[in-house]
Amino acid sequence: MMDSDKPIALLGLMAGVAYLAIWVEKTKIGRSLSGVVVAVFVAAALSQFGVLPSSAPLYDNIWSYGVPLAIALFLLKADLVGIYRESGRILAAFALGVIGATGGAYVGAMLLDAGPLEAEIAAVFAATYTGGSLNFAATAEAIGFTDSTQLAAALAVDNIMGTLLLVAMIYFVKRQGLQNYFPWRAAELEQSSREHIEAEAQARRPELGDIFAALAIGAGICVISSTLATVMGYGSYSILFVTVLSVLLATLFRDFFSRLSGEELIAMMLMYFFFIAIGVDVSLPNLLNGSPSMVGLILFIFFGHFLFLYLAGRFLKLNYAELLVASVACILGPPVAAAIAGLFGWRSLLVPGVMTGILGYVIGTFIGVGLFTLIS
C-alpha cells in the first residue's frame, strides 16, 4: 500500500486514475458512464487491493480547500445579468422544474426510509438535480456528509438514473405526439443563434496568464469567504459565501471574466480529485445495499420535476424543445443541455440552455443545504 504521508506520489497516482477515467469515458462502453463515476469505482478497487490508502491528509485537504476553490472557479462565468438576458422562456421552465425537483425530494424524504442519513442523501440529490455534480460536492461539504460509502452509492445511482432519464427524454422528444402537444413557436427552432456563433468564433485556448489569474481570484474568493463566514458565526457554511461572492464578482465584472479562459479545466481537475477521494473509502458491499431507497428518492424528484414542467409547458405555452433543454439544464447540467440543443439542431437554444444550467450551479447548493435543514 502507498504510504499516506507521501502526498506527491499519492497525487500522481490519483492523476493517473483521473486520466484513465477520462480515457474510458471516450470508449464505446464508457460513453454510457461518466468519467467521474469511472474514477470513483477505479479508486474504490485500488483501495480494496491496497494500492491507494483509504485515508490520507491529502484527501482532507481536497475536501477543505479543493472543493471551495473548484466552486469559485466554476462560478466565475455565472453572470446573473447575462443569465436573465439570454435565457428567456427557458428560464421560467427551469425555475418551475427546480421547484418540482425540490418538492419531490422533500416528499420522497418524508415518505421513504433512507436510513439515518436520509436528510443528507435527500440534500445532495436535490442539489445535484437542480445544479450538478458541483453542487453535490459542495452540499456534502457544507452539511458534513462525509460517509464515503453512502456518497459513492449516491453518485453511482445518480449516474445510472440520470443516463436512463436522458435516453427516455430523447426518445419521447422524437415522438411526434409530444411535438404536437407542445408545438408553440416550433418553427423558430432551426434558426441559428448569432450569439453562439460569435462566441465560437472568438473562443481561444487558455493562456498561462489566464490560469494564474483564475487561481489568484479563486483563492482570494475562498479566503475572503472563509473569513466572513467565521466572523459572522457561520464557519461551517463558508461554501455558501464562496458561491455568493463568486456570483457577485462574475456579475459586476462580467466583461473581464468573459475573456478569461481555462478556469473550468482547473475546476474539473479538482472535482476529479474530490470524487477519487470519495472512492478510496468505499465499501463495495455497503454501496450495493444502499441503492434501492436512493432510486426511490430520485424517482420522487423526477416526478415532481416533470409535473411542474408539464404545467409550465401548458400555461406558458412553451414548445417541446424549450422544455427538454430546460429539463436537461436542471437535471443534468449545462454541458448536457448544450449537447442536446446541438444534437437536435436547436442552435437558438444553446446559449439559454447553458446559461440556465449555470444558474443551477448558483442555486443548487443553497437548495441542498436548505432542504437538509428543513428535513433534519
Short mmCIF file of C-alpha atoms in Angstrom, two decimals:
data_model
loop_
_atom_site.label_atom_id
_atom_site.label_comp_id
_atom_site.label_asym_id
_atom_site.label_seq_id
_atom_site.Cartn_x
_atom_site.Cartn_y
_atom_site.Cartn_z
CA MET A 1 0.00 0.00 0.00
CA MET A 2 1.18 3.50 -0.77
CA ASP A 3 2.03 5.50 2.35
CA SER A 4 -0.49 8.22 3.10
CA ASP A 5 2.36 10.54 4.14
CA LYS A 6 3.78 10.72 0.60
CA PRO A 7 1.48 13.34 -0.93
CA ILE A 8 3.37 13.79 -4.21
CA ALA A 9 3.29 10.07 -5.03
CA LEU A 10 -0.35 9.87 -3.97
CA LEU A 11 -1.28 12.91 -6.06
CA GLY A 12 0.44 11.38 -9.08
CA LEU A 13 -1.47 8.13 -8.70
CA MET A 14 -4.75 10.00 -8.32
CA ALA A 15 -3.97 11.94 -11.51
CA GLY A 16 -3.35 8.61 -13.24
CA VAL A 17 -6.75 7.34 -12.10
CA ALA A 18 -8.39 10.52 -13.43
CA TYR A 19 -6.62 10.13 -16.78
CA LEU A 20 -7.77 6.51 -17.03
CA ALA A 21 -11.36 7.52 -16.22
CA ILE A 22 -11.36 10.23 -18.91
CA TRP A 23 -9.92 7.77 -21.44
CA VAL A 24 -12.55 5.13 -20.59
CA GLU A 25 -15.28 7.75 -20.96
CA LYS A 26 -14.29 8.16 -24.62
CA THR A 27 -14.59 4.45 -25.41
CA LYS A 28 -17.71 2.78 -26.78
CA ILE A 29 -18.55 1.18 -23.43
CA GLY A 30 -17.51 4.16 -21.34
CA ARG A 31 -19.86 6.55 -23.14
CA SER A 32 -22.73 5.12 -21.12
CA LEU A 33 -20.96 6.22 -17.92
CA SER A 34 -19.37 9.45 -16.84
CA GLY A 35 -15.66 9.83 -16.22
CA VAL A 36 -16.39 10.82 -12.63
CA VAL A 37 -18.19 7.54 -11.89
CA VAL A 38 -15.41 5.53 -13.54
CA ALA A 39 -12.90 7.37 -11.36
CA VAL A 40 -14.87 6.54 -8.20
CA PHE A 41 -15.04 2.82 -8.99
CA VAL A 42 -11.40 2.58 -10.07
CA ALA A 43 -10.34 4.36 -6.88
CA ALA A 44 -12.55 2.01 -4.83
CA ALA A 45 -11.00 -1.04 -6.49
CA LEU A 46 -7.45 0.22 -5.95
CA SER A 47 -8.26 0.92 -2.33
CA GLN A 48 -9.71 -2.58 -1.84
CA PHE A 49 -6.47 -4.10 -3.16
CA GLY A 50 -4.30 -1.82 -1.04
CA VAL A 51 -2.88 0.26 -3.88
CA LEU A 52 -4.41 3.51 -2.61
CA PRO A 53 -4.70 4.32 1.12
CA SER A 54 -8.25 4.66 2.42
CA SER A 55 -7.36 7.83 4.33
CA ALA A 56 -4.66 10.47 3.97
CA PRO A 57 -4.08 14.13 4.84
CA LEU A 58 -4.19 14.88 1.11
CA TYR A 59 -7.81 13.73 0.94
CA ASP A 60 -8.71 16.03 3.82
CA ASN A 61 -7.05 18.96 2.05
CA ILE A 62 -9.03 18.23 -1.12
CA TRP A 63 -12.26 18.38 0.91
CA SER A 64 -11.24 21.52 2.79
CA TYR A 65 -9.54 23.52 0.03
CA GLY A 66 -10.02 21.83 -3.34
CA VAL A 67 -13.82 21.82 -3.35
CA PRO A 68 -14.29 25.52 -2.41
CA LEU A 69 -11.68 26.53 -5.00
CA ALA A 70 -13.42 24.45 -7.67
CA ILE A 71 -16.76 26.09 -6.79
CA ALA A 72 -15.27 29.56 -7.09
CA LEU A 73 -13.68 28.78 -10.45
CA PHE A 74 -16.82 27.21 -11.88
CA LEU A 75 -18.88 30.27 -10.99
CA LEU A 76 -16.60 32.91 -12.49
CA LYS A 77 -18.84 32.88 -15.57
CA ALA A 78 -22.10 32.95 -13.57
CA ASP A 79 -23.15 36.43 -14.70
CA LEU A 80 -26.71 36.90 -13.42
CA VAL A 81 -27.38 39.73 -15.88
CA GLY A 82 -26.40 37.51 -18.78
CA ILE A 83 -28.44 34.63 -17.43
CA TYR A 84 -31.56 36.81 -17.25
CA ARG A 85 -30.98 38.41 -20.66
CA GLU A 86 -30.18 35.24 -22.61
CA SER A 87 -32.45 32.64 -21.05
CA GLY A 88 -35.92 33.90 -21.99
CA ARG A 89 -38.74 31.40 -21.71
CA ILE A 90 -36.37 28.57 -20.77
CA LEU A 91 -35.62 30.37 -17.51
CA ALA A 92 -39.28 30.18 -16.49
CA ALA A 93 -39.46 26.46 -17.31
CA PHE A 94 -36.18 25.89 -15.49
CA ALA A 95 -37.46 27.67 -12.37
CA LEU A 96 -40.61 25.55 -12.25
CA GLY A 97 -38.55 22.42 -12.86
CA VAL A 98 -36.36 23.34 -9.90
CA ILE A 99 -39.41 23.83 -7.68
CA GLY A 100 -40.78 20.44 -8.74
CA ALA A 101 -37.48 18.63 -8.18
CA THR A 102 -37.03 20.21 -4.74
CA GLY A 103 -40.60 19.41 -3.73
CA GLY A 104 -40.16 15.84 -4.97
CA ALA A 105 -37.03 15.44 -2.85
CA TYR A 106 -38.85 16.68 0.24
CA VAL A 107 -41.90 14.46 -0.29
CA GLY A 108 -39.69 11.46 -1.04
CA ALA A 109 -37.70 12.00 2.14
CA MET A 110 -40.93 12.19 4.13
CA LEU A 111 -42.44 9.02 2.66
CA LEU A 112 -39.40 6.79 2.22
CA ASP A 113 -36.99 5.38 4.77
CA ALA A 114 -33.48 6.04 3.52
CA GLY A 115 -31.83 5.34 6.85
CA PRO A 116 -30.10 7.59 9.38
CA LEU A 117 -28.51 9.68 6.61
CA GLU A 118 -31.82 10.37 4.90
CA ALA A 119 -31.59 14.16 5.24
CA GLU A 120 -28.05 14.18 3.85
CA ILE A 121 -28.94 11.93 0.90
CA ALA A 122 -32.03 14.00 0.03
CA ALA A 123 -29.93 17.17 0.24
CA VAL A 124 -27.20 16.05 -2.16
CA PHE A 125 -29.78 14.69 -4.61
CA ALA A 126 -31.79 17.92 -4.50
CA ALA A 127 -28.57 19.88 -5.06
CA THR A 128 -27.33 17.78 -7.96
CA TYR A 129 -30.74 17.70 -9.71
CA THR A 130 -31.11 21.46 -9.56
CA GLY A 131 -27.44 22.16 -10.27
CA GLY A 132 -24.89 19.44 -10.93
CA SER A 133 -22.07 17.34 -9.52
CA LEU A 134 -20.50 20.61 -8.46
CA ASN A 135 -23.41 21.17 -6.07
CA PHE A 136 -23.40 17.53 -4.96
CA ALA A 137 -19.85 18.04 -3.71
CA ALA A 138 -20.47 21.50 -2.27
CA THR A 139 -23.58 20.40 -0.37
CA ALA A 140 -21.85 17.32 1.02
CA GLU A 141 -19.03 19.53 2.29
CA ALA A 142 -21.40 22.15 3.72
CA ILE A 143 -23.59 19.72 5.70
CA GLY A 144 -20.71 17.48 6.84
CA PHE A 145 -21.81 14.47 4.80
CA THR A 146 -18.54 12.51 4.86
CA ASP A 147 -19.70 8.88 4.71
CA SER A 148 -17.76 7.88 1.60
CA THR A 149 -19.68 4.66 1.03
CA GLN A 150 -23.03 6.44 1.04
CA LEU A 151 -21.66 9.28 -1.07
CA ALA A 152 -20.30 6.85 -3.66
CA ALA A 153 -23.59 4.92 -3.67
CA ALA A 154 -25.49 8.16 -4.23
CA LEU A 155 -23.13 9.14 -7.03
CA ALA A 156 -23.45 5.73 -8.72
CA VAL A 157 -27.25 5.72 -8.54
CA ASP A 158 -27.32 9.34 -9.72
CA ASN A 159 -25.26 8.43 -12.79
CA ILE A 160 -27.42 5.42 -13.70
CA MET A 161 -30.73 7.23 -13.21
CA GLY A 162 -29.50 10.34 -15.00
CA THR A 163 -28.40 8.30 -18.02
CA LEU A 164 -31.74 6.44 -18.16
CA LEU A 165 -33.62 9.73 -17.86
CA LEU A 166 -31.64 11.30 -20.70
CA VAL A 167 -32.33 8.35 -23.01
CA ALA A 168 -36.04 8.45 -22.13
CA MET A 169 -36.30 12.21 -22.75
CA ILE A 170 -34.60 11.95 -26.16
CA TYR A 171 -36.95 9.11 -27.09
CA PHE A 172 -40.09 10.99 -26.13
CA VAL A 173 -39.00 14.22 -27.80
CA LYS A 174 -38.56 12.32 -31.06
CA ARG A 175 -42.12 11.04 -30.77
CA GLN A 176 -44.48 13.10 -32.89
CA GLY A 177 -47.15 13.11 -30.18
CA LEU A 178 -45.05 15.19 -27.81
CA GLN A 179 -44.17 17.62 -30.58
CA ASN A 180 -47.86 18.03 -31.36
CA TYR A 181 -48.71 18.54 -27.68
CA PHE A 182 -46.14 21.34 -27.13
CA PRO A 183 -45.92 22.92 -30.61
CA TRP A 184 -45.71 26.64 -29.83
CA ARG A 185 -43.03 28.55 -31.81
CA ALA A 186 -41.50 25.28 -33.01
CA ALA A 187 -40.76 26.92 -36.38
CA GLU A 188 -38.10 29.06 -34.67
CA LEU A 189 -36.05 26.06 -33.56
CA GLU A 190 -33.99 25.77 -36.71
CA GLN A 191 -32.79 29.36 -36.54
CA SER A 192 -29.12 29.75 -35.70
CA SER A 193 -28.03 31.56 -32.56
CA ARG A 194 -25.91 34.54 -33.63
CA GLU A 195 -24.54 34.90 -30.10
CA HIS A 196 -23.39 31.27 -30.08
CA ILE A 197 -21.72 31.57 -33.48
CA GLU A 198 -19.88 34.71 -32.41
CA ALA A 199 -18.80 33.04 -29.16
CA GLU A 200 -17.41 30.08 -31.11
CA ALA A 201 -15.51 32.41 -33.43
CA GLN A 202 -13.98 34.28 -30.50
CA ALA A 203 -13.10 31.15 -28.49
CA ARG A 204 -9.42 30.77 -27.74
CA ARG A 205 -7.16 28.40 -25.92
CA PRO A 206 -6.31 29.38 -22.34
CA GLU A 207 -3.02 31.16 -21.84
CA LEU A 208 -0.70 30.92 -18.86
CA GLY A 209 -1.86 34.31 -17.64
CA ASP A 210 -5.45 33.11 -17.61
CA ILE A 211 -4.55 30.15 -15.43
CA PHE A 212 -2.70 32.28 -12.89
CA ALA A 213 -5.41 34.94 -12.85
CA ALA A 214 -8.12 32.33 -12.27
CA LEU A 215 -6.18 30.68 -9.46
CA ALA A 216 -5.42 34.02 -7.79
CA ILE A 217 -9.05 35.18 -7.98
CA GLY A 218 -10.45 31.80 -6.91
CA ALA A 219 -8.10 31.55 -3.94
CA GLY A 220 -8.91 35.13 -2.94
CA ILE A 221 -12.63 34.37 -3.02
CA CYS A 222 -12.12 31.33 -0.79
CA VAL A 223 -10.02 33.23 1.76
CA ILE A 224 -12.42 36.17 1.97
CA SER A 225 -15.46 33.87 2.16
CA SER A 226 -13.96 31.73 4.90
CA THR A 227 -13.03 34.81 6.92
CA LEU A 228 -16.51 36.36 6.55
CA ALA A 229 -18.24 33.09 7.44
CA THR A 230 -16.13 32.68 10.56
CA VAL A 231 -16.60 36.28 11.70
CA MET A 232 -20.37 36.05 11.21
CA GLY A 233 -20.58 32.74 13.08
CA TYR A 234 -21.33 30.52 10.06
CA GLY A 235 -17.94 28.91 9.59
CA SER A 236 -19.35 25.53 8.56
CA TYR A 237 -21.28 27.17 5.71
CA SER A 238 -18.38 29.05 4.15
CA ILE A 239 -19.09 27.32 0.83
CA LEU A 240 -22.28 29.39 0.55
CA PHE A 241 -20.25 32.56 1.00
CA VAL A 242 -17.96 31.33 -1.79
CA THR A 243 -21.00 30.97 -4.04
CA VAL A 244 -22.39 34.42 -3.30
CA LEU A 245 -19.06 36.22 -3.67
CA SER A 246 -18.18 34.37 -6.90
CA VAL A 247 -21.52 35.23 -8.49
CA LEU A 248 -21.29 38.84 -7.33
CA LEU A 249 -17.86 39.28 -8.91
CA ALA A 250 -18.92 37.42 -12.07
CA THR A 251 -21.88 39.78 -12.46
CA LEU A 252 -20.08 43.04 -11.64
CA PHE A 253 -17.02 42.25 -13.79
CA ARG A 254 -18.65 40.12 -16.47
CA ASP A 255 -16.66 41.69 -19.31
CA PHE A 256 -13.36 40.74 -17.67
CA PHE A 257 -14.41 37.20 -16.78
CA SER A 258 -15.93 36.59 -20.22
CA ARG A 259 -12.40 36.99 -21.64
CA LEU A 260 -10.88 34.64 -19.08
CA SER A 261 -10.24 31.10 -20.25
CA GLY A 262 -9.10 27.87 -18.63
CA GLU A 263 -10.70 28.21 -15.20
CA GLU A 264 -13.11 25.33 -15.83
CA LEU A 265 -10.22 22.98 -16.63
CA ILE A 266 -8.69 23.66 -13.22
CA ALA A 267 -12.07 23.24 -11.54
CA MET A 268 -12.73 19.93 -13.31
CA MET A 269 -9.32 18.64 -12.24
CA LEU A 270 -10.10 19.46 -8.62
CA MET A 271 -13.51 17.80 -8.86
CA TYR A 272 -11.96 14.60 -10.20
CA PHE A 273 -9.59 14.55 -7.22
CA PHE A 274 -12.60 15.08 -4.93
CA PHE A 275 -14.51 12.11 -6.31
CA ILE A 276 -11.41 9.90 -6.23
CA ALA A 277 -11.05 10.83 -2.56
CA ILE A 278 -14.61 9.59 -2.09
CA GLY A 279 -13.90 6.36 -3.93
CA VAL A 280 -10.92 5.24 -1.87
CA ASP A 281 -13.03 4.90 1.28
CA VAL A 282 -15.87 2.99 -0.34
CA SER A 283 -17.15 -0.35 0.94
CA LEU A 284 -18.47 -2.08 -2.19
CA PRO A 285 -21.00 -4.37 -0.36
CA ASN A 286 -22.43 -1.40 1.54
CA LEU A 287 -22.58 0.58 -1.69
CA LEU A 288 -24.84 -2.02 -3.31
CA ASN A 289 -27.04 -2.29 -0.23
CA GLY A 290 -27.70 1.44 -0.15
CA SER A 291 -29.14 1.76 -3.67
CA PRO A 292 -32.91 0.84 -3.57
CA SER A 293 -34.08 3.66 -1.30
CA MET A 294 -31.94 6.11 -3.26
CA VAL A 295 -33.60 5.04 -6.51
CA GLY A 296 -37.00 5.65 -4.93
CA LEU A 297 -35.97 9.11 -3.76
CA ILE A 298 -34.71 10.04 -7.22
CA LEU A 299 -37.98 8.85 -8.77
CA PHE A 300 -39.87 11.23 -6.48
CA ILE A 301 -37.55 14.04 -7.63
CA PHE A 302 -38.12 13.21 -11.29
CA PHE A 303 -41.91 13.01 -10.82
CA GLY A 304 -42.08 16.43 -9.17
CA HIS A 305 -39.77 17.90 -11.78
CA PHE A 306 -41.80 16.71 -14.77
CA LEU A 307 -45.13 17.55 -13.16
CA PHE A 308 -44.12 21.19 -12.85
CA LEU A 309 -42.55 21.18 -16.32
CA TYR A 310 -45.82 19.92 -17.76
CA LEU A 311 -47.66 22.77 -16.07
CA ALA A 312 -45.05 25.22 -17.37
CA GLY A 313 -45.46 23.94 -20.91
CA ARG A 314 -49.23 24.21 -20.90
CA PHE A 315 -49.71 27.53 -19.10
CA LEU A 316 -46.66 29.38 -20.50
CA LYS A 317 -47.10 27.89 -24.00
CA LEU A 318 -43.56 26.51 -24.25
CA ASN A 319 -42.59 24.15 -27.04
CA TYR A 320 -41.16 20.68 -26.61
CA ALA A 321 -37.58 21.81 -27.33
CA GLU A 322 -37.66 24.57 -24.72
CA LEU A 323 -39.00 22.12 -22.15
CA LEU A 324 -36.37 19.50 -22.96
CA VAL A 325 -33.46 21.93 -22.78
CA ALA A 326 -34.75 23.46 -19.54
CA SER A 327 -35.20 19.99 -18.03
CA VAL A 328 -31.74 18.80 -19.05
CA ALA A 329 -30.15 22.04 -17.80
CA CYS A 330 -31.82 21.43 -14.43
CA ILE A 331 -31.30 17.69 -14.04
CA LEU A 332 -28.06 17.06 -15.94
CA GLY A 333 -26.35 20.46 -16.14
CA PRO A 334 -25.28 22.97 -18.82
CA PRO A 335 -22.84 20.78 -20.81
CA VAL A 336 -25.52 18.16 -21.49
CA ALA A 337 -28.10 20.88 -22.24
CA ALA A 338 -25.75 22.34 -24.85
CA ALA A 339 -25.10 18.89 -26.30
CA ILE A 340 -28.83 18.18 -26.61
CA ALA A 341 -29.52 21.53 -28.27
CA GLY A 342 -26.71 20.86 -30.72
CA LEU A 343 -27.83 17.27 -31.34
CA PHE A 344 -31.30 18.37 -32.49
CA GLY A 345 -30.06 21.46 -34.32
CA TRP A 346 -31.67 23.93 -31.93
CA ARG A 347 -28.87 26.47 -32.19
CA SER A 348 -31.00 29.27 -30.76
CA LEU A 349 -31.37 27.29 -27.52
CA LEU A 350 -27.68 26.61 -26.95
CA VAL A 351 -26.93 29.78 -25.03
CA PRO A 352 -30.16 29.75 -22.96
CA GLY A 353 -29.54 26.10 -22.05
CA VAL A 354 -26.01 26.81 -20.85
CA MET A 355 -26.97 29.99 -19.00
CA THR A 356 -29.86 28.41 -17.11
CA GLY A 357 -27.64 25.45 -16.25
CA ILE A 358 -25.09 27.85 -14.79
CA LEU A 359 -27.87 29.41 -12.73
CA GLY A 360 -28.45 25.89 -11.38
CA TYR A 361 -24.83 25.87 -10.23
CA VAL A 362 -25.55 29.10 -8.34
CA ILE A 363 -28.68 27.96 -6.50
CA GLY A 364 -28.16 24.19 -6.22
CA THR A 365 -26.05 24.29 -3.07
CA PHE A 366 -28.46 26.64 -1.32
CA ILE A 367 -31.33 24.31 -2.16
CA GLY A 368 -29.43 21.28 -0.87
CA VAL A 369 -28.42 22.93 2.40
CA GLY A 370 -31.89 24.41 2.88
CA LEU A 371 -33.59 21.05 2.34
CA PHE A 372 -31.17 19.38 4.74
CA THR A 373 -32.01 21.94 7.40
CA LEU A 374 -35.75 21.52 6.79
CA ILE A 375 -35.71 17.71 6.94
CA SER A 376 -33.27 17.29 9.80
#
